[in-house]
Coordinates of C-alpha atoms and ligand atoms in Angstrom, one line a residue:
M176 CA 53.4 -23.9 32.4
V177 CA 54.4 -22.7 35.9
A178 CA 56.2 -25.6 37.6
N179 CA 54.2 -25.4 40.9
Q180 CA 50.9 -24.7 39.3
P181 CA 48.3 -27.1 40.7
A182 CA 47.3 -29.8 38.2
K183 CA 43.6 -29.0 38.7
A184 CA 44.0 -25.4 37.6
V185 CA 46.0 -26.5 34.5
R186 CA 43.2 -28.8 33.5
K187 CA 40.6 -26.1 33.8
A188 CA 42.6 -23.7 31.8
A189 CA 43.4 -26.1 28.9
R190 CA 40.7 -25.4 26.4
P191 CA 40.3 -27.6 23.3
A192 CA 41.4 -26.0 20.1
K193 CA 38.2 -26.8 18.2
V194 CA 36.0 -24.7 20.4
V195 CA 35.1 -21.3 18.8
R196 CA 34.3 -18.3 20.9
A197 CA 31.5 -15.9 20.2
K198 CA 32.6 -12.8 18.3
P199 CA 33.6 -10.0 20.6
G200 CA 31.1 -7.2 20.7
R201 CA 28.2 -9.3 19.6
R202 CA 25.0 -7.5 20.5
A203 CA 23.3 -8.8 23.6
S204 CA 20.0 -9.4 21.8
E205 CA 21.7 -11.5 19.2
R206 CA 23.4 -13.5 21.9
I207 CA 20.1 -14.1 23.6
A208 CA 18.5 -15.2 20.4
S209 CA 21.4 -17.6 19.8
I210 CA 21.0 -19.0 23.3
L211 CA 17.3 -19.5 22.8
E212 CA 17.8 -21.1 19.3
T213 CA 20.5 -23.5 20.6
L214 CA 18.4 -24.6 23.6
A215 CA 15.3 -25.1 21.5
K216 CA 17.3 -27.3 19.0
T217 CA 19.0 -29.2 21.8
Y218 CA 15.8 -29.8 23.9
P219 CA 12.9 -29.8 21.4
N220 CA 10.7 -31.9 23.6
A221 CA 11.5 -30.4 27.0
V222 CA 8.5 -30.7 29.4
C223 CA 8.0 -30.7 33.1
A224 CA 9.4 -34.0 34.5
L225 CA 6.9 -34.3 37.3
R226 CA 4.3 -36.9 36.5
H227 CA 0.8 -35.5 36.6
R228 CA -2.6 -35.9 34.9
N229 CA -4.2 -32.6 35.8
A230 CA -3.6 -29.2 37.4
F231 CA -4.3 -30.5 40.9
E232 CA -1.8 -33.3 40.7
L233 CA 0.8 -30.9 39.2
T234 CA 0.3 -28.4 42.0
I235 CA 0.7 -31.1 44.7
A236 CA 3.7 -32.7 42.9
T237 CA 5.4 -29.3 42.6
I238 CA 4.9 -28.6 46.3
L239 CA 6.5 -31.9 47.1
S240 CA 9.5 -31.2 44.7
A241 CA 10.9 -28.6 47.1
Q242 CA 14.4 -29.6 48.2
T243 CA 14.3 -33.0 46.3
T244 CA 14.4 -34.4 42.8
D245 CA 11.4 -34.8 40.4
V246 CA 12.4 -38.5 40.2
G247 CA 11.9 -38.8 43.9
V248 CA 8.6 -37.1 43.8
N249 CA 7.4 -39.4 40.9
K250 CA 8.1 -42.4 43.1
V251 CA 5.6 -41.3 45.8
T252 CA 2.8 -39.6 43.8
P253 CA 1.3 -42.7 42.2
E254 CA 0.2 -44.0 45.6
L255 CA -0.8 -40.5 46.8
F256 CA -3.0 -39.7 43.9
Q257 CA -4.5 -43.2 43.8
M258 CA -5.6 -42.8 47.4
Y259 CA -6.5 -39.1 47.3
P260 CA -7.3 -38.2 43.7
T261 CA -9.2 -35.0 44.4
P262 CA -8.7 -31.9 46.5
A263 CA -11.7 -32.9 48.7
K264 CA -10.2 -36.3 49.4
L265 CA -6.7 -35.0 50.1
A266 CA -8.2 -32.3 52.4
A267 CA -9.9 -35.0 54.5
A268 CA -6.9 -37.5 54.6
P269 CA -5.4 -38.5 57.9
L270 CA -2.2 -36.5 58.2
P271 CA 0.0 -39.4 59.5
E272 CA -1.0 -41.3 56.4
L273 CA 0.1 -38.5 54.1
E274 CA 3.4 -38.3 56.1
R275 CA 3.9 -42.0 55.5
I276 CA 3.3 -41.8 51.8
I277 CA 5.5 -38.8 51.1
H278 CA 8.2 -39.6 53.7
A279 CA 10.9 -40.2 51.1
T280 CA 10.7 -36.7 49.6
G281 CA 12.1 -35.2 52.8
F282 CA 10.7 -32.5 55.1
Y283 CA 7.7 -34.7 55.1
R284 CA 5.9 -33.2 58.1
A285 CA 5.9 -29.7 56.6
K286 CA 5.1 -31.0 53.1
A287 CA 2.2 -33.1 54.4
K288 CA 0.7 -30.1 56.1
N289 CA 1.3 -27.9 53.0
I290 CA -0.4 -30.3 50.5
Q291 CA -3.3 -30.9 52.8
G292 CA -3.5 -27.1 53.4
A293 CA -3.4 -26.4 49.7
A294 CA -6.2 -29.0 49.1
R295 CA -8.3 -27.3 51.7
V296 CA -7.9 -23.9 50.2
L297 CA -8.7 -25.3 46.8
V298 CA -11.9 -26.7 48.2
E299 CA -12.9 -23.8 50.4
K300 CA -11.9 -20.8 48.2
F301 CA -11.8 -22.1 44.7
G302 CA -14.5 -24.6 44.3
G303 CA -12.1 -27.5 44.1
K304 CA -10.4 -26.1 41.0
V305 CA -6.8 -24.9 40.6
P306 CA -7.0 -21.1 40.0
Q307 CA -5.2 -19.6 37.0
T308 CA -3.6 -16.5 38.4
I309 CA -0.3 -16.2 40.3
E310 CA -2.0 -14.1 43.0
E311 CA -4.6 -16.8 43.7
L312 CA -2.2 -19.7 43.4
T313 CA 0.3 -18.2 45.9
R314 CA -2.5 -18.2 48.5
L315 CA -2.1 -22.0 48.7
P316 CA 0.2 -23.2 51.5
G317 CA 3.6 -24.2 50.1
V318 CA 3.1 -22.4 46.8
A319 CA 5.4 -19.5 46.0
R320 CA 6.2 -17.9 42.7
K321 CA 8.2 -20.8 41.4
T322 CA 5.5 -23.4 42.0
A323 CA 2.8 -21.1 40.6
N324 CA 4.8 -20.5 37.5
V325 CA 5.3 -24.2 37.0
V326 CA 1.5 -24.9 37.2
L327 CA 0.5 -21.9 35.1
G328 CA 3.1 -22.6 32.4
S329 CA 3.1 -26.3 32.3
W330 CA -0.6 -27.0 32.6
F331 CA -2.4 -23.9 31.6
G332 CA 0.1 -22.6 29.1
I333 CA 0.0 -19.2 30.8
A334 CA 3.4 -17.3 30.7
S335 CA 3.0 -15.8 34.2
G336 CA 6.8 -15.7 34.7
I337 CA 10.0 -17.8 34.4
V338 CA 10.5 -20.7 36.7
V339 CA 13.6 -20.1 38.7
D340 CA 14.8 -23.2 40.4
T341 CA 18.4 -24.1 41.4
H342 CA 19.3 -25.0 37.8
V343 CA 17.8 -21.9 36.2
G344 CA 19.5 -19.6 38.7
R345 CA 22.9 -21.3 38.3
L346 CA 22.7 -21.3 34.5
A347 CA 21.4 -17.7 34.3
R348 CA 24.5 -16.6 36.3
R349 CA 26.9 -18.7 34.2
L350 CA 25.4 -17.3 31.0
E351 CA 25.7 -13.8 32.4
L352 CA 21.9 -13.2 32.2
T353 CA 21.9 -12.1 35.8
Q354 CA 24.2 -11.5 38.7
E355 CA 21.5 -12.0 41.3
T356 CA 21.2 -15.0 43.6
D357 CA 17.7 -14.3 44.9
P358 CA 15.2 -16.2 42.7
V359 CA 12.7 -13.4 42.5
K360 CA 15.4 -11.0 41.3
V361 CA 16.8 -13.6 38.9
E362 CA 13.3 -14.0 37.5
K363 CA 12.9 -10.2 37.0
D364 CA 16.3 -10.0 35.2
L365 CA 15.4 -12.9 32.9
E366 CA 12.0 -11.5 32.1
K367 CA 13.6 -8.3 30.9
L368 CA 15.9 -10.3 28.5
I369 CA 13.8 -13.2 27.3
P370 CA 10.8 -12.6 25.0
K371 CA 7.6 -13.5 26.8
D372 CA 6.6 -16.1 24.2
H373 CA 9.7 -18.1 25.2
W374 CA 9.3 -17.9 29.0
I375 CA 7.6 -21.3 29.4
Q376 CA 9.9 -23.3 27.2
F377 CA 13.0 -21.5 28.2
S378 CA 12.4 -22.6 31.8
H379 CA 12.0 -26.3 30.8
E380 CA 15.1 -26.1 28.5
L381 CA 17.4 -24.6 31.2
I382 CA 16.2 -27.1 33.8
H383 CA 17.0 -30.0 31.3
H384 CA 20.4 -28.4 30.5
G385 CA 21.2 -28.0 34.2
R386 CA 20.4 -31.6 34.9
Q387 CA 22.2 -33.1 31.9
I388 CA 25.1 -30.9 31.0
C389 CA 25.6 -27.7 33.0
V390 CA 25.6 -29.5 36.3
S391 CA 26.5 -27.7 39.5
R392 CA 29.9 -29.2 40.0
K393 CA 32.1 -30.0 37.0
P394 CA 29.8 -28.8 34.2
R395 CA 30.4 -30.8 31.0
C396 CA 31.5 -27.9 28.9
L397 CA 33.0 -30.1 26.2
D398 CA 29.6 -31.5 25.5
C399 CA 27.8 -28.2 25.8
P400 CA 26.2 -26.6 22.7
L401 CA 26.1 -23.3 24.4
E402 CA 29.9 -23.2 25.0
P403 CA 30.7 -20.6 22.3
L404 CA 28.2 -18.3 23.9
C405 CA 29.3 -18.9 27.5
H406 CA 32.0 -17.1 29.4
A407 CA 31.4 -18.7 32.8
A408 CA 34.4 -18.6 35.1
D409 CA 34.0 -22.2 36.2
K410 CA 33.9 -23.9 32.8
T411 CA 35.3 -27.4 33.2
W412 CA 36.9 -29.4 30.4
N413 CA 37.1 -32.9 31.8
S414 CA 35.5 -35.1 34.5
D415 CA 38.4 -34.4 36.9
G416 CA 38.0 -30.7 36.6
Ligands
SF4_185 S1 29.9 -24.0 28.6 FE1 29.9 -25.1 30.6 S2 29.4 -23.5 32.1 FE2 28.8 -22.7 30.1 S3 26.6 -23.3 29.9 FE3 27.8 -24.9 28.9 S4 28.2 -26.5 30.5 FE4 27.5 -24.6 31.5

């Protein structure tokens, strides 16, 4: 050990002896298959954490989830959907009332306009029903590719793409599945590597893994079943790391 080496750096470098690395030269497709298998075993019941009873509620909840947690959204949606259970009712709601209900989710003025705007487009363009294509869904205010992929995958079971939120982007980079930071480019890279029949579940599993183990700061690498497959530069081996 170098005498003046910072303690933090020492802790990060000290890997436990029991951890076994992946064999060098392992083919990329085998590595991807191992990642998918490990995630599926670890999170066999991974589903969207936003509470919803239908496609309309999931669309609105996903719009509200921008820049906040699903837990926070789940606290406001029961009142919202009790008072405005259909696109027509939400479209006609008083805007200040919507702002009051969703206030805790942050950016409440913009979000209130978006959810009401989305409800109006659903009523005026789609007969009050949530459409089932990414092109149509992204015509709703507040709905970009990520939200559209959530709705299509989680409610309709349509693998339109891979949901790239902050967790999926971070984990995809740590697992060397992409070097991109732009979510659309990350999604394109992932879609080249991940078989389409895994797209929906892969998104759910990575989001769960990002929340529980591979957190942004101080990922819990000692507890991570993907560790033998991961070469991330910021692996962390204890809570002080
Ligand atoms: S080993 Fe660490 S950095 Fe790699 S995926 Fe697991 S928790 Fe994330």
